[in-house]
Short mmCIF file of C-alpha atoms in Angstrom, two decimals:
data_model
loop_
_atom_site.label_atom_id
_atom_site.label_comp_id
_atom_site.label_asym_id
_atom_site.label_seq_id
_atom_site.Cartn_x
_atom_site.Cartn_y
_atom_site.Cartn_z
CA MET D 11 145.13 74.46 98.53
CA LEU D 12 143.74 77.41 96.56
CA ALA D 13 142.99 75.07 93.65
CA GLU D 14 140.67 73.05 95.91
CA TYR D 15 138.77 76.21 96.88
CA ARG D 16 138.49 77.25 93.22
CA LYS D 17 137.12 73.81 92.35
CA ILE D 18 134.49 74.05 95.10
CA VAL D 19 133.55 77.62 94.10
CA HIS D 20 133.16 76.49 90.48
CA GLU D 21 130.93 73.59 91.55
CA LEU D 22 128.90 75.91 93.82
CA ASN D 23 128.38 78.34 90.94
CA ASP D 24 127.24 75.46 88.73
CA ALA D 25 124.88 74.24 91.45
CA PHE D 26 123.42 77.73 92.01
CA TYR D 27 122.93 78.15 88.25
CA GLU D 28 121.23 74.76 87.99
CA TYR D 29 119.00 75.59 90.97
CA TYR D 30 118.09 78.92 89.35
CA MET D 31 117.16 77.13 86.12
CA TYR D 32 114.94 74.61 87.94
CA TYR D 33 113.30 77.34 90.00
CA ASN D 34 112.58 79.38 86.87
CA LYS D 35 110.77 76.40 85.34
CA VAL D 36 108.49 76.24 88.38
CA ALA D 37 108.07 80.04 88.41
CA LYS D 38 107.31 80.27 84.67
CA LYS D 39 104.28 82.52 85.30
CA LEU D 40 106.65 85.30 86.39
CA ASP D 41 108.01 85.48 82.83
CA GLU D 42 104.80 87.10 81.62
CA PHE D 43 105.75 90.26 83.54
CA GLN D 44 108.74 90.74 81.19
CA LEU D 45 111.03 92.32 83.76
CA THR D 46 114.73 92.85 83.24
CA LEU D 47 117.06 91.21 85.75
CA GLN D 48 117.71 94.57 87.41
CA GLN D 49 113.98 95.33 87.68
CA GLU D 50 113.35 91.85 89.06
CA ASN D 51 116.13 92.18 91.65
CA LEU D 52 114.87 95.55 92.88
CA LEU D 53 111.27 94.36 92.96
CA GLN D 54 112.20 91.26 94.95
CA TYR D 55 114.11 93.44 97.41
CA ILE D 56 111.07 95.71 97.79
CA ILE D 57 108.80 92.69 98.32
CA ARG D 58 111.03 91.54 101.18
CA ASN D 59 111.60 95.06 102.57
CA GLU D 60 108.47 97.07 101.85
CA ARG D 61 108.51 100.74 102.87
CA VAL D 62 112.14 101.18 101.90
CA THR D 63 113.63 104.38 100.54
CA VAL D 64 115.69 105.02 97.41
CA ASN D 65 118.72 105.57 99.66
CA GLU D 66 118.28 102.17 101.31
CA ILE D 67 117.92 100.41 97.96
CA ALA D 68 120.97 102.19 96.53
CA ALA D 69 123.03 101.26 99.58
CA PHE D 70 121.97 97.61 99.47
CA PHE D 71 122.78 97.18 95.76
CA SER D 72 125.81 99.53 95.86
CA ILE D 73 124.45 101.58 92.97
CA THR D 74 123.64 105.26 92.59
CA LYS D 75 120.34 106.79 93.67
CA SER D 76 119.94 107.92 90.06
CA ALA D 77 120.18 104.33 88.81
CA VAL D 78 117.64 103.21 91.41
CA SER D 79 115.29 106.06 90.47
CA GLN D 80 115.40 105.10 86.78
CA VAL D 81 114.42 101.50 87.53
CA LEU D 82 111.76 102.58 90.04
CA SER D 83 110.23 105.01 87.53
CA HIS D 84 109.80 102.15 85.08
CA LEU D 85 108.34 99.87 87.76
CA GLU D 86 106.01 102.66 88.91
CA SER D 87 104.75 103.29 85.37
CA ARG D 88 103.75 99.60 85.21
CA THR D 89 102.15 99.70 88.72
CA PHE D 90 104.69 97.33 90.27
CA ILE D 91 105.46 99.94 92.91
CA ARG D 92 104.00 103.12 94.27
CA ARG D 93 105.56 105.90 96.29
CA GLU D 94 104.26 107.30 99.53
CA SER D 95 105.63 110.50 101.04
CA ASN D 96 107.41 110.18 104.33
CA PRO D 97 105.32 112.34 106.71
CA GLU D 98 108.46 113.13 108.73
CA ASP D 99 110.50 114.19 105.69
CA ARG D 100 108.55 115.29 102.60
CA ARG D 101 111.69 115.10 100.44
CA GLU D 102 111.77 111.34 100.97
CA SER D 103 109.35 108.69 99.75
CA PHE D 104 108.68 105.17 100.90
CA ILE D 105 108.55 102.55 98.16
CA LEU D 106 105.57 100.19 98.42
CA LEU D 107 104.15 97.47 96.20
CA GLY D 108 101.62 98.53 93.62
CA GLU D 109 98.92 96.35 92.10
CA ALA D 110 101.20 94.53 89.64
CA GLY D 111 103.86 94.19 92.34
CA GLN D 112 101.39 92.50 94.66
CA LYS D 113 100.40 90.09 91.88
CA TYR D 114 104.08 89.36 91.22
CA ALA D 115 104.64 88.73 94.96
CA GLU D 116 101.67 86.34 95.06
CA LEU D 117 103.03 84.37 92.10
CA MET D 118 106.46 84.24 93.77
CA ASP D 119 104.83 82.83 96.91
CA GLU D 120 103.00 80.22 94.82
CA ALA D 121 106.24 79.22 93.09
CA ASP D 122 108.04 78.99 96.45
CA GLU D 123 105.23 76.87 97.86
CA ALA D 124 105.36 74.50 94.88
CA PHE D 125 109.15 74.27 95.17
CA VAL D 126 108.91 73.45 98.88
CA LYS D 127 106.25 70.78 98.34
CA GLN D 128 107.92 69.15 95.33
CA TYR D 129 111.58 69.30 96.28
CA PHE D 130 112.61 70.78 99.62
CA SER D 131 110.19 68.64 101.63
CA GLN D 132 112.19 65.58 100.49
CA ILE D 133 115.37 66.85 102.20
CA ASP D 134 116.00 66.54 105.92
CA MET D 135 115.45 69.87 107.69
CA SER D 136 118.84 69.71 109.45
CA VAL D 137 120.59 69.46 106.06
CA LEU D 138 118.71 72.52 104.79
CA GLU D 139 119.48 74.46 107.98
CA GLN D 140 123.19 73.61 107.67
CA MET D 141 123.18 74.69 104.02
CA LEU D 142 121.52 77.98 104.98
CA GLU D 143 124.05 78.64 107.75
CA THR D 144 126.94 77.91 105.39
CA ILE D 145 125.62 80.31 102.74
CA LYS D 146 125.06 82.99 105.40
CA LYS D 147 128.63 82.51 106.64
CA VAL D 148 130.00 82.94 103.09
CA ASN D 149 127.85 86.06 102.60
CA ARG D 150 129.09 87.54 105.89
CA ALA D 151 132.71 86.95 104.84
CA ILE D 152 132.06 88.64 101.49
CA LYS D 153 130.27 91.59 103.13
CA GLU D 154 133.00 92.05 105.75
CA SER D 155 135.67 91.97 103.05
CA ALA D 156 133.74 94.50 100.93
CA ASP D 157 133.23 96.75 103.96
CA THR D 158 136.95 96.62 104.74
CA GLU D 159 137.88 97.44 101.12
CA SER D 160 135.52 100.43 100.98
CA ARG D 161 137.14 102.10 103.99
#
């Protein structure tokens, strides 16, 4: 029984990798920003959750605030992000998109739009919705397991 699950997980990993490779071909313009994977991951999180704090980012990625600050300093120096003081707590800053970050977000939107038009629009919506629900269910199981282990 476990062997069947391992086989499916292996095939899922292959499928996710292949999807990532295809998406990157469509999103080739993003390569010109020359971001590391860690910088890209943090920036994409900020794009989806603007006005976050270092604490929130660290908690989401399960990394130290120091590690987050190092990446953010680099992104800030290249105008991908900017910091805005929290008026209710001056010791805390909100992380917002800077000029380069906004350009990156626009190019991501363009790549997503192209991907939807070229590929996703050919697949029945109910199939995509089922796939999304299945991935969310797997993510919930992983998160619940991680939460249980950290207690």
